[in-house]
PDB file of C-alpha atoms in Angstrom:
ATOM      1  CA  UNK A   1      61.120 -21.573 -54.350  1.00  0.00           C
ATOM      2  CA  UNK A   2      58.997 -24.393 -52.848  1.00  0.00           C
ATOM      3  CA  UNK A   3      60.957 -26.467 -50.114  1.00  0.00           C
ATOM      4  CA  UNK A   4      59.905 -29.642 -48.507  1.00  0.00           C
ATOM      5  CA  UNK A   5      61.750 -29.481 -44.862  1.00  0.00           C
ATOM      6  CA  UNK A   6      61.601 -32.332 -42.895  1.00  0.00           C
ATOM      7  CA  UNK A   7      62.952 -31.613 -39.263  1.00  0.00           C
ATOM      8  CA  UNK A   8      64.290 -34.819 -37.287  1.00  0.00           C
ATOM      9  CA  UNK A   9      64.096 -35.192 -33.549  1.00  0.00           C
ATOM     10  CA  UNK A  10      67.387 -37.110 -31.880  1.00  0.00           C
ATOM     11  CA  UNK A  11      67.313 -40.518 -33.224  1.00  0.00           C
ATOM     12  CA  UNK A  12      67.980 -43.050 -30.472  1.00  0.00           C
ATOM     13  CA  UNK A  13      70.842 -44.676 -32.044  1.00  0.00           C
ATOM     14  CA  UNK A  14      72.244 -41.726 -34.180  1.00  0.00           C
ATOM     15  CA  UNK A  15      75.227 -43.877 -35.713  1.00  0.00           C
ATOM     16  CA  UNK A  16      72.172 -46.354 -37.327  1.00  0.00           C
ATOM     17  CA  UNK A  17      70.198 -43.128 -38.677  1.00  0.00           C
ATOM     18  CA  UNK A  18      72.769 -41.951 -40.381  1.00  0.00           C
ATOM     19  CA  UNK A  19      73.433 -45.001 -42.039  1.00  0.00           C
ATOM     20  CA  UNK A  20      70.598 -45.610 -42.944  1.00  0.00           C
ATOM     21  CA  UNK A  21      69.789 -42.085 -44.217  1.00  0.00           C
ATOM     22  CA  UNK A  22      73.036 -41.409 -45.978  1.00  0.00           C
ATOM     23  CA  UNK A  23      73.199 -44.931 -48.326  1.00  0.00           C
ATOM     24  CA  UNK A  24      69.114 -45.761 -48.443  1.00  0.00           C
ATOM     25  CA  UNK A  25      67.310 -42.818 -47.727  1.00  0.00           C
ATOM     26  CA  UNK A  26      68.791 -39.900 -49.405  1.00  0.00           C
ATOM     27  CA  UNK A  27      69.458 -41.974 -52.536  1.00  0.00           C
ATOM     28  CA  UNK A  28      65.662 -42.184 -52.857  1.00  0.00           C
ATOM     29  CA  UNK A  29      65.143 -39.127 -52.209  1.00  0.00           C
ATOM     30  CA  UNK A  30      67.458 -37.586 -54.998  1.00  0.00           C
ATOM     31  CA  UNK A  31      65.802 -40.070 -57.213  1.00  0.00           C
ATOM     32  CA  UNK A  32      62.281 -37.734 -57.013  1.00  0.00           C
ATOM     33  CA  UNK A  33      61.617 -35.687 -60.700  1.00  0.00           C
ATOM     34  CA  UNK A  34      62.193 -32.303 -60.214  1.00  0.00           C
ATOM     35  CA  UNK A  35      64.140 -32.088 -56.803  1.00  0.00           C
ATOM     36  CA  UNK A  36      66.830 -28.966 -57.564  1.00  0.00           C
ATOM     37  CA  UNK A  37      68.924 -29.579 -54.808  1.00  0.00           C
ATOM     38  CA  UNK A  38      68.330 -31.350 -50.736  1.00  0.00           C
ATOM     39  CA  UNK A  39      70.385 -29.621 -47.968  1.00  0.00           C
ATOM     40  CA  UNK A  40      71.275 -31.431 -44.794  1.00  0.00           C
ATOM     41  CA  UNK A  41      71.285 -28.887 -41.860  1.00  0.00           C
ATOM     42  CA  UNK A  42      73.360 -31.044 -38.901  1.00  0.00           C
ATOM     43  CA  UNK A  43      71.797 -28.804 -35.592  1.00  0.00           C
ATOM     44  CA  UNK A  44      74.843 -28.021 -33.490  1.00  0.00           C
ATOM     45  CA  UNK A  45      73.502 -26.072 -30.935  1.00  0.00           C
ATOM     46  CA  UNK A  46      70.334 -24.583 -29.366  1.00  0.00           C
ATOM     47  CA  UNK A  47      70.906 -20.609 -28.216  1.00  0.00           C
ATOM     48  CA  UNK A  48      68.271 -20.545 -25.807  1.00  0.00           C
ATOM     49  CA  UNK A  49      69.604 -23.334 -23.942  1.00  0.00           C
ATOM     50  CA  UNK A  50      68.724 -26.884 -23.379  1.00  0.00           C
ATOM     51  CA  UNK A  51      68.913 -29.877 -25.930  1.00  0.00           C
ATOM     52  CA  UNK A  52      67.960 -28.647 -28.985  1.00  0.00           C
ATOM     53  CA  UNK A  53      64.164 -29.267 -30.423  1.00  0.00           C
ATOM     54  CA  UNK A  54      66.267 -31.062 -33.660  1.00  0.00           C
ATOM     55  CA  UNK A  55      68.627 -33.263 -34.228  1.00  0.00           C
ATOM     56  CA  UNK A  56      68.574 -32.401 -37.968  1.00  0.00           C
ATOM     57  CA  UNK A  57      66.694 -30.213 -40.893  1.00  0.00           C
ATOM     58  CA  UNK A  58      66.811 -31.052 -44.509  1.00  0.00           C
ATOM     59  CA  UNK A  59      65.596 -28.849 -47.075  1.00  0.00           C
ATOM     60  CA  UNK A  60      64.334 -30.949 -50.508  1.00  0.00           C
ATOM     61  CA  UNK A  61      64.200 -27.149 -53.191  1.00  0.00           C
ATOM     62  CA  UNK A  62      61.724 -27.305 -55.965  1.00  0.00           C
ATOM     63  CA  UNK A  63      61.519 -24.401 -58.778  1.00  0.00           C
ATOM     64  CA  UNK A  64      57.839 -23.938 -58.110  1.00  0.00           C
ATOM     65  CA  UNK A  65      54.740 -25.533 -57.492  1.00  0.00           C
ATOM     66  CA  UNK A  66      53.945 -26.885 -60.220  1.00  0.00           C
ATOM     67  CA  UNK A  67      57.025 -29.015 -60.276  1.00  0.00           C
ATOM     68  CA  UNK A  68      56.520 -29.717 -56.487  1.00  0.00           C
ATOM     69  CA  UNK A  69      53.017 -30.639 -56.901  1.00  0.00           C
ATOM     70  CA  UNK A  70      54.227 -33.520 -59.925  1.00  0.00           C
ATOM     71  CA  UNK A  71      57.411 -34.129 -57.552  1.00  0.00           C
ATOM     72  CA  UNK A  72      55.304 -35.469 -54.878  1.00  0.00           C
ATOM     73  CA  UNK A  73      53.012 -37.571 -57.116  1.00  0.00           C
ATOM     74  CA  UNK A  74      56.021 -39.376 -58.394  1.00  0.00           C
ATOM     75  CA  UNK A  75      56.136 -43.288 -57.991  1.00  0.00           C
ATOM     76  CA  UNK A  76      59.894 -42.041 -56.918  1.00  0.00           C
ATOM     77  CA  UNK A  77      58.387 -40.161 -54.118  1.00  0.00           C
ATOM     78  CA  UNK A  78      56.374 -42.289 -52.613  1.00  0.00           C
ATOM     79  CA  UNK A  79      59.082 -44.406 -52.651  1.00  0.00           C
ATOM     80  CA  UNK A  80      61.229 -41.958 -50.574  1.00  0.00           C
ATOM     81  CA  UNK A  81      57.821 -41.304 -47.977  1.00  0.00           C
ATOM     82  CA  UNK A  82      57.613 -45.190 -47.145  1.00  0.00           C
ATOM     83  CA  UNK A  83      61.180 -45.192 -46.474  1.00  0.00           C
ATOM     84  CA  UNK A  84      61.095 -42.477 -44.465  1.00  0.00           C
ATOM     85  CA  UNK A  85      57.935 -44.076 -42.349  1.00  0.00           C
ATOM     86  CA  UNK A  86      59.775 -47.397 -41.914  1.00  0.00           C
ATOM     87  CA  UNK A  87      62.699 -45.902 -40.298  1.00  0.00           C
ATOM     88  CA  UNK A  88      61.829 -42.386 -39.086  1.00  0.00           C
ATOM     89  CA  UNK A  89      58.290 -42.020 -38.397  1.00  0.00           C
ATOM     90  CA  UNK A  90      58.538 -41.454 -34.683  1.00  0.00           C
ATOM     91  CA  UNK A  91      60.806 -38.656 -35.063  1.00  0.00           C
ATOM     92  CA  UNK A  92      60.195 -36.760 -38.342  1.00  0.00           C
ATOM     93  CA  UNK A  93      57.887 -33.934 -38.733  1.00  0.00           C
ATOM     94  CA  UNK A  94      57.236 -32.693 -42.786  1.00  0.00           C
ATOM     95  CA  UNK A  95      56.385 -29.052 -43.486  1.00  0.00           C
ATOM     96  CA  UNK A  96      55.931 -28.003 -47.324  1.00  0.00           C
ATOM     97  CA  UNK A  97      57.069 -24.203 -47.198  1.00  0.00           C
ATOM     98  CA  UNK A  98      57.094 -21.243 -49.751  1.00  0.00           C
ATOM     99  CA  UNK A  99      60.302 -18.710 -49.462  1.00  0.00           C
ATOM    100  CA  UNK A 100      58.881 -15.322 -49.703  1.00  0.00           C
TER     101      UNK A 100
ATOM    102  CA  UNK B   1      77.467 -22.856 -44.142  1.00  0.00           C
ATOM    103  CA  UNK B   2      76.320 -22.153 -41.027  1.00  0.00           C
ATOM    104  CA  UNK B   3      72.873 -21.358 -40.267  1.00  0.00           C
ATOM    105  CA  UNK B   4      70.714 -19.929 -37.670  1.00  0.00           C
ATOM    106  CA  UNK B   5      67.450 -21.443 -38.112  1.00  0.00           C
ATOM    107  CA  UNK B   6      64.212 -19.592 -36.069  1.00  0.00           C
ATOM    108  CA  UNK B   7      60.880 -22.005 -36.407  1.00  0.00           C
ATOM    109  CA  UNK B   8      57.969 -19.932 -35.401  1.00  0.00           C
ATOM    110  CA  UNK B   9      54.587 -21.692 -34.240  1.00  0.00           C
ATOM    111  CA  UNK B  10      51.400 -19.865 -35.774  1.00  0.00           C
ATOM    112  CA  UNK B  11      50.998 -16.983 -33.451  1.00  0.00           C
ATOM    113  CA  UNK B  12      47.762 -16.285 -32.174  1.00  0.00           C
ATOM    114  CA  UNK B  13      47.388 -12.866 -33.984  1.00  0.00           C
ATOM    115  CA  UNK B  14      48.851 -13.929 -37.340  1.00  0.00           C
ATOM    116  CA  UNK B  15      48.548 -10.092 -38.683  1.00  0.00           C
ATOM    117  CA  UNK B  16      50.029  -8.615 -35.499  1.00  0.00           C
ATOM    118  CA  UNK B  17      53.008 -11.017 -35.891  1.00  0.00           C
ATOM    119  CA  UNK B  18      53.618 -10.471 -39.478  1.00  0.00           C
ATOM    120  CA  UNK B  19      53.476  -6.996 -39.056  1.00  0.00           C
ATOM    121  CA  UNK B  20      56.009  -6.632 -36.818  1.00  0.00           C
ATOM    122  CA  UNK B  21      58.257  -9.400 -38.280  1.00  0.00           C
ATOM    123  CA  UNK B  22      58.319  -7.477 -41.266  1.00  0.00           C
ATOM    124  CA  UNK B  23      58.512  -3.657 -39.953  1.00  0.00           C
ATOM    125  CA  UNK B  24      60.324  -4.097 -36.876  1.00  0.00           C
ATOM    126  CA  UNK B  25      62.406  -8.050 -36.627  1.00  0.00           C
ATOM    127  CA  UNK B  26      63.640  -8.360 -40.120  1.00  0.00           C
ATOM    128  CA  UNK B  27      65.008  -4.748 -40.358  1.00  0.00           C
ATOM    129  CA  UNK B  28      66.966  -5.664 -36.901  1.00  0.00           C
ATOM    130  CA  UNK B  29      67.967  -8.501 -37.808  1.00  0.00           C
ATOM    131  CA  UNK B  30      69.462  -7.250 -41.394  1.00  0.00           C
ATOM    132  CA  UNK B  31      71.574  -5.221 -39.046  1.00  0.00           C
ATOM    133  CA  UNK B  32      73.839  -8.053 -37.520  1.00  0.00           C
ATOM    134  CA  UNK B  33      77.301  -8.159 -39.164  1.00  0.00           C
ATOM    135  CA  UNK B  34      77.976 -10.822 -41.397  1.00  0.00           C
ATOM    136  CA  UNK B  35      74.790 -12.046 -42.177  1.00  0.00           C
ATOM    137  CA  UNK B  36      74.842 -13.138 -45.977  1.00  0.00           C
ATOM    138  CA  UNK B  37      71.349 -13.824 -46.668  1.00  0.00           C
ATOM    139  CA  UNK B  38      67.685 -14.254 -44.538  1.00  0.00           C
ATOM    140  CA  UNK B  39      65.236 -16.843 -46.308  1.00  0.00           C
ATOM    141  CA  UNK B  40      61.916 -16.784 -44.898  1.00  0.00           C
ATOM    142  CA  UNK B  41      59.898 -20.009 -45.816  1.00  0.00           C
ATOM    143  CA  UNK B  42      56.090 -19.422 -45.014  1.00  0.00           C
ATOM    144  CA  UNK B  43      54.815 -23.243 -44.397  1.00  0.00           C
ATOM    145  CA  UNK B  44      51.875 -24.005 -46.532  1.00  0.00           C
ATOM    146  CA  UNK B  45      51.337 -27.429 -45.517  1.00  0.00           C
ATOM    147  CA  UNK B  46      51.613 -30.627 -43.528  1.00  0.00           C
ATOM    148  CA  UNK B  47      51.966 -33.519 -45.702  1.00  0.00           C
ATOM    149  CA  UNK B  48      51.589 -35.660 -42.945  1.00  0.00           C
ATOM    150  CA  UNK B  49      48.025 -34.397 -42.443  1.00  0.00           C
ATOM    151  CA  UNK B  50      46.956 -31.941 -39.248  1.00  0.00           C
ATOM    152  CA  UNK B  51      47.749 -28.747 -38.609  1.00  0.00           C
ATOM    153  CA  UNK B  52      51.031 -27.883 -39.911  1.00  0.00           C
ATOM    154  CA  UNK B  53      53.663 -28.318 -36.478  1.00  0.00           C
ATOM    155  CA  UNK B  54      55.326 -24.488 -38.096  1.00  0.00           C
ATOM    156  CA  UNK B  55      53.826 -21.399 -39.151  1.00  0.00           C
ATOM    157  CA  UNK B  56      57.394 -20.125 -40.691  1.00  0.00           C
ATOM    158  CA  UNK B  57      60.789 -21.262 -40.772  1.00  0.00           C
ATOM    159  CA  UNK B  58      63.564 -18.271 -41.192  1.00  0.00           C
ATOM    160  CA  UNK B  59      67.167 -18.891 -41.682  1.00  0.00           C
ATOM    161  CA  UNK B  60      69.431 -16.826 -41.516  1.00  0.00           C
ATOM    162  CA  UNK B  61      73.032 -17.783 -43.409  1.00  0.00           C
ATOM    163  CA  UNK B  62      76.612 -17.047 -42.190  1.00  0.00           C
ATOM    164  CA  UNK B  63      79.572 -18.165 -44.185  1.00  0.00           C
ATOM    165  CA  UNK B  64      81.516 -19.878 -41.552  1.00  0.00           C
ATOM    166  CA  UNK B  65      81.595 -20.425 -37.874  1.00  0.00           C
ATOM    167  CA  UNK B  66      84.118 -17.646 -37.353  1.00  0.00           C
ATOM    168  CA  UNK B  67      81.690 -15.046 -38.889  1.00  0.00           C
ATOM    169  CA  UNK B  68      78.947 -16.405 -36.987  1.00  0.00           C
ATOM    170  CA  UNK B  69      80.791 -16.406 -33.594  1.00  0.00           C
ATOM    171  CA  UNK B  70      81.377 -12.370 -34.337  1.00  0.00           C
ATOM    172  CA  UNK B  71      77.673 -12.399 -35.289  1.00  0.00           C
ATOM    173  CA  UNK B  72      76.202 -13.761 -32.061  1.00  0.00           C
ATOM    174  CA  UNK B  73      78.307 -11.349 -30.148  1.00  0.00           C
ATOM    175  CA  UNK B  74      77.657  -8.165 -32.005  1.00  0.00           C
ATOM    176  CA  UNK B  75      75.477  -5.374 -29.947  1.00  0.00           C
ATOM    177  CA  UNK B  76      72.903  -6.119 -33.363  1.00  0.00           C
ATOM    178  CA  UNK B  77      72.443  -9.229 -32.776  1.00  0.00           C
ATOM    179  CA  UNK B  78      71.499  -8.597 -28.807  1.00  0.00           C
ATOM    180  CA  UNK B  79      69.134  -5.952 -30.184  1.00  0.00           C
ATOM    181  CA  UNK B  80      67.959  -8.366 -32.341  1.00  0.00           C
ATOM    182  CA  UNK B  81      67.446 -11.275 -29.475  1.00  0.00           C
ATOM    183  CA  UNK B  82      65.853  -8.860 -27.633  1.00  0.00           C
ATOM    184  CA  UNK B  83      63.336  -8.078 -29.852  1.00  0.00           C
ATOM    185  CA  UNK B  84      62.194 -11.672 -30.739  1.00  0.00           C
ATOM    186  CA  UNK B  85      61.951 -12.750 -27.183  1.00  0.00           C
ATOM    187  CA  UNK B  86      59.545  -9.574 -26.954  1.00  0.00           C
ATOM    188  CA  UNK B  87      56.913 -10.620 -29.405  1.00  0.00           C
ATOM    189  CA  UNK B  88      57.508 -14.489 -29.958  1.00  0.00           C
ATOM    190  CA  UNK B  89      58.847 -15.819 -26.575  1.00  0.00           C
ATOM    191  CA  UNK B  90      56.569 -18.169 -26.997  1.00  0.00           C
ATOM    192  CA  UNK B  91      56.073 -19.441 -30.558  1.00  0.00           C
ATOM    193  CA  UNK B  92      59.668 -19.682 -31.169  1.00  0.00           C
ATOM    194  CA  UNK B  93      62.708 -22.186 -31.292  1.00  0.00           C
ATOM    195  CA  UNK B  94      65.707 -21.562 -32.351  1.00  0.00           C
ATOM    196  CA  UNK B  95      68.469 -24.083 -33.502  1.00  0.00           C
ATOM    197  CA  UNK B  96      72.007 -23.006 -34.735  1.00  0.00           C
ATOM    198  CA  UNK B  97      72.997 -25.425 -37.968  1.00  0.00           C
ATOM    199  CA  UNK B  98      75.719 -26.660 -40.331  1.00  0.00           C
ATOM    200  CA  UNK B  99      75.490 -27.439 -43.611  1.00  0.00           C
ATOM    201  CA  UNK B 100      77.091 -30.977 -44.475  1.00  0.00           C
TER     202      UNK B 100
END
Protein backbone atom coordinates (compact mmCIF):
# COMPACT_ATOMS: atom_id res chain seq x y z
CA UNK A 1 0.00 0.00 0.00
CA UNK A 2 1.45 3.38 -1.11
CA UNK A 3 -0.24 6.43 0.74
CA UNK A 4 0.15 10.04 -0.03
CA UNK A 5 -0.48 11.83 3.59
CA UNK A 6 -0.71 15.29 3.61
CA UNK A 7 -0.72 16.67 7.30
CA UNK A 8 -2.41 20.26 7.76
CA UNK A 9 -1.33 22.76 10.36
CA UNK A 10 -4.48 24.92 12.02
CA UNK A 11 -5.85 26.90 9.26
CA UNK A 12 -6.51 30.47 10.38
CA UNK A 13 -10.05 30.56 9.52
CA UNK A 14 -10.98 26.79 9.92
CA UNK A 15 -14.79 27.32 8.87
CA UNK A 16 -13.24 28.71 5.17
CA UNK A 17 -10.79 25.53 4.94
CA UNK A 18 -13.22 23.32 5.26
CA UNK A 19 -15.24 24.74 2.74
CA UNK A 20 -13.10 25.01 0.59
CA UNK A 21 -11.60 21.52 1.05
CA UNK A 22 -14.82 19.60 1.35
CA UNK A 23 -16.72 21.06 -2.14
CA UNK A 24 -13.31 22.10 -4.30
CA UNK A 25 -10.54 20.33 -3.01
CA UNK A 26 -11.42 16.84 -2.24
CA UNK A 27 -13.54 16.63 -5.41
CA UNK A 28 -10.24 17.02 -7.30
CA UNK A 29 -8.63 14.98 -5.48
CA UNK A 30 -11.00 11.87 -5.92
CA UNK A 31 -10.89 12.77 -9.53
CA UNK A 32 -6.90 11.37 -9.63
CA UNK A 33 -6.65 7.65 -11.71
CA UNK A 34 -5.97 5.14 -9.41
CA UNK A 35 -6.74 6.74 -5.90
CA UNK A 36 -8.41 3.49 -3.84
CA UNK A 37 -9.75 5.36 -1.19
CA UNK A 38 -8.66 9.22 0.81
CA UNK A 39 -9.22 9.21 4.63
CA UNK A 40 -9.74 12.42 6.52
CA UNK A 41 -8.14 12.07 10.04
CA UNK A 42 -9.90 15.31 12.07
CA UNK A 43 -6.87 15.59 15.10
CA UNK A 44 -8.81 15.86 18.33
CA UNK A 45 -6.28 15.91 20.72
CA UNK A 46 -2.50 15.96 21.38
CA UNK A 47 -1.45 13.36 24.48
CA UNK A 48 1.62 14.99 25.29
CA UNK A 49 0.04 18.18 25.87
CA UNK A 50 -0.13 21.46 24.18
CA UNK A 51 -1.95 22.38 20.80
CA UNK A 52 -1.53 19.71 18.69
CA UNK A 53 1.33 19.78 15.74
CA UNK A 54 -2.03 19.13 13.22
CA UNK A 55 -5.03 20.32 12.64
CA UNK A 56 -5.73 17.46 10.18
CA UNK A 57 -4.12 14.19 8.26
CA UNK A 58 -5.48 12.76 5.12
CA UNK A 59 -4.38 9.62 3.76
CA UNK A 60 -4.84 9.46 -0.43
CA UNK A 61 -4.25 4.85 -0.65
CA UNK A 62 -2.80 3.62 -3.85
CA UNK A 63 -2.47 -0.33 -4.65
CA UNK A 64 1.21 0.07 -5.39
CA UNK A 65 3.68 2.05 -6.96
CA UNK A 66 3.23 1.64 -10.05
CA UNK A 67 -0.25 3.00 -9.91
CA UNK A 68 1.02 5.82 -7.56
CA UNK A 69 3.80 6.70 -9.75
CA UNK A 70 0.96 7.14 -13.02
CA UNK A 71 -1.48 8.67 -10.22
CA UNK A 72 0.74 11.53 -9.68
CA UNK A 73 1.55 12.17 -13.37
CA UNK A 74 -2.11 12.56 -14.04
CA UNK A 75 -3.34 15.94 -15.63
CA UNK A 76 -6.07 15.16 -12.67
CA UNK A 77 -3.34 15.43 -10.19
CA UNK A 78 -1.77 18.23 -10.91
CA UNK A 79 -4.91 19.63 -10.90
CA UNK A 80 -5.52 18.63 -7.22
CA UNK A 81 -1.51 19.98 -6.28
CA UNK A 82 -2.32 23.62 -7.67
CA UNK A 83 -5.38 23.63 -5.71
CA UNK A 84 -3.89 22.61 -2.85
CA UNK A 85 -0.95 25.47 -3.30
CA UNK A 86 -3.56 28.21 -3.88
CA UNK A 87 -5.30 27.63 -0.72
CA UNK A 88 -3.06 25.59 1.61
CA UNK A 89 0.46 26.07 0.90
CA UNK A 90 1.42 27.74 4.13
CA UNK A 91 0.14 25.02 6.15
CA UNK A 92 0.40 21.65 4.33
CA UNK A 93 3.29 19.39 4.51
CA UNK A 94 3.17 16.10 1.75
CA UNK A 95 4.90 12.85 2.69
CA UNK A 96 4.60 9.82 0.08
CA UNK A 97 4.80 6.71 2.54
CA UNK A 98 5.02 2.83 2.06
CA UNK A 99 2.98 0.62 4.84
CA UNK A 100 5.28 -2.11 5.77
CA UNK B 1 -12.47 5.22 13.80
CA UNK B 2 -10.35 6.59 16.07
CA UNK B 3 -6.76 6.75 15.66
CA UNK B 4 -3.64 7.34 17.49
CA UNK B 5 -1.28 8.65 15.08
CA UNK B 6 2.81 8.69 16.26
CA UNK B 7 4.98 10.80 13.45
CA UNK B 8 8.56 10.02 14.08
CA UNK B 9 11.39 12.47 12.72
CA UNK B 10 14.44 10.45 11.17
CA UNK B 11 16.35 9.51 14.22
CA UNK B 12 19.86 10.04 14.24
CA UNK B 13 20.79 6.27 14.41
CA UNK B 14 18.21 5.02 11.90
CA UNK B 15 19.33 1.17 12.66
CA UNK B 16 19.32 1.67 16.43
CA UNK B 17 15.75 3.07 16.14
CA UNK B 18 14.39 0.48 13.91
CA UNK B 19 15.73 -2.07 15.91
CA UNK B 20 14.16 -1.33 18.83
CA UNK B 21 10.84 -0.18 17.23
CA UNK B 22 10.58 -3.48 15.93
CA UNK B 23 11.97 -5.82 18.92
CA UNK B 24 11.03 -3.87 21.79
CA UNK B 25 7.95 -0.76 20.85
CA UNK B 26 5.78 -2.67 18.52
CA UNK B 27 5.61 -5.87 20.69
CA UNK B 28 4.49 -3.33 23.67
CA UNK B 29 2.43 -1.67 21.97
CA UNK B 30 0.49 -4.92 20.45
CA UNK B 31 -0.14 -5.42 24.11
CA UNK B 32 -2.68 -2.49 24.79
CA UNK B 33 -6.31 -3.73 24.87
CA UNK B 34 -8.37 -2.95 22.11
CA UNK B 35 -6.08 -2.08 19.61
CA UNK B 36 -7.51 -3.41 16.17
CA UNK B 37 -4.74 -2.88 13.89
CA UNK B 38 -0.97 -0.91 13.83
CA UNK B 39 -0.05 0.42 10.19
CA UNK B 40 3.37 1.54 9.96
CA UNK B 41 3.93 3.83 6.83
CA UNK B 42 7.80 4.22 6.20
CA UNK B 43 7.92 7.80 4.25
CA UNK B 44 9.76 7.49 1.05
CA UNK B 45 9.45 10.90 -0.10
CA UNK B 46 8.73 14.61 -0.06
CA UNK B 47 6.90 15.64 -3.02
CA UNK B 48 7.31 19.01 -2.13
CA UNK B 49 11.09 18.66 -2.56
CA UNK B 50 13.71 18.65 0.69
CA UNK B 51 14.17 16.36 3.09
CA UNK B 52 11.11 14.55 3.85
CA UNK B 53 9.52 16.62 7.33
CA UNK B 54 8.78 12.41 8.67
CA UNK B 55 10.83 9.47 8.79
CA UNK B 56 7.57 7.16 9.69
CA UNK B 57 4.11 7.67 10.43
CA UNK B 58 2.42 4.72 12.72
CA UNK B 59 -1.19 4.55 13.50
CA UNK B 60 -2.54 2.74 15.57
CA UNK B 61 -6.63 2.03 15.09
CA UNK B 62 -9.32 1.76 17.84
CA UNK B 63 -12.91 1.19 16.95
CA UNK B 64 -14.50 3.89 18.90
CA UNK B 65 -13.74 6.46 21.48
CA UNK B 66 -15.01 4.25 24.29
CA UNK B 67 -12.40 1.52 23.42
CA UNK B 68 -9.82 4.01 23.10
CA UNK B 69 -10.57 5.79 26.44
CA UNK B 70 -10.03 2.04 28.12
CA UNK B 71 -6.93 1.90 25.88
CA UNK B 72 -5.14 5.03 27.08
CA UNK B 73 -5.77 3.97 30.60
CA UNK B 74 -4.68 0.40 30.50
CA UNK B 75 -1.25 -0.43 32.59
CA UNK B 76 -0.08 -1.54 28.56
CA UNK B 77 -0.49 1.36 27.27
CA UNK B 78 1.65 3.26 30.25
CA UNK B 79 4.26 0.58 29.56
CA UNK B 80 3.98 1.40 26.23
CA UNK B 81 4.30 5.46 26.77
CA UNK B 82 7.02 4.75 28.74
CA UNK B 83 8.95 3.10 26.41
CA UNK B 84 8.60 5.61 23.48
CA UNK B 85 9.46 8.57 25.57
CA UNK B 86 12.71 6.40 26.35
CA UNK B 87 14.10 6.10 22.89
CA UNK B 88 12.18 8.84 20.78
CA UNK B 89 11.47 11.73 23.25
CA UNK B 90 12.68 13.63 20.83
CA UNK B 91 11.76 12.64 17.27
CA UNK B 92 8.25 12.09 18.13
CA UNK B 93 4.66 13.72 18.02
CA UNK B 94 1.84 12.28 18.73
CA UNK B 95 -1.78 13.35 17.71
CA UNK B 96 -4.99 11.39 18.73
CA UNK B 97 -7.54 11.36 15.44
CA UNK B 98 -11.04 10.69 14.11
CA UNK B 99 -11.98 9.44 11.12
CA UNK B 100 -14.79 11.62 9.34
Amino acid sequence: MKKLIALYRKPDDVEAFLKHYNEVHLPLVEKVPGLLRTIVNRVTASPMGGEPAFFMIVEMQYADAVSFDAAMKSPENRAAGKDLMGFARDIVTLVVTEAE
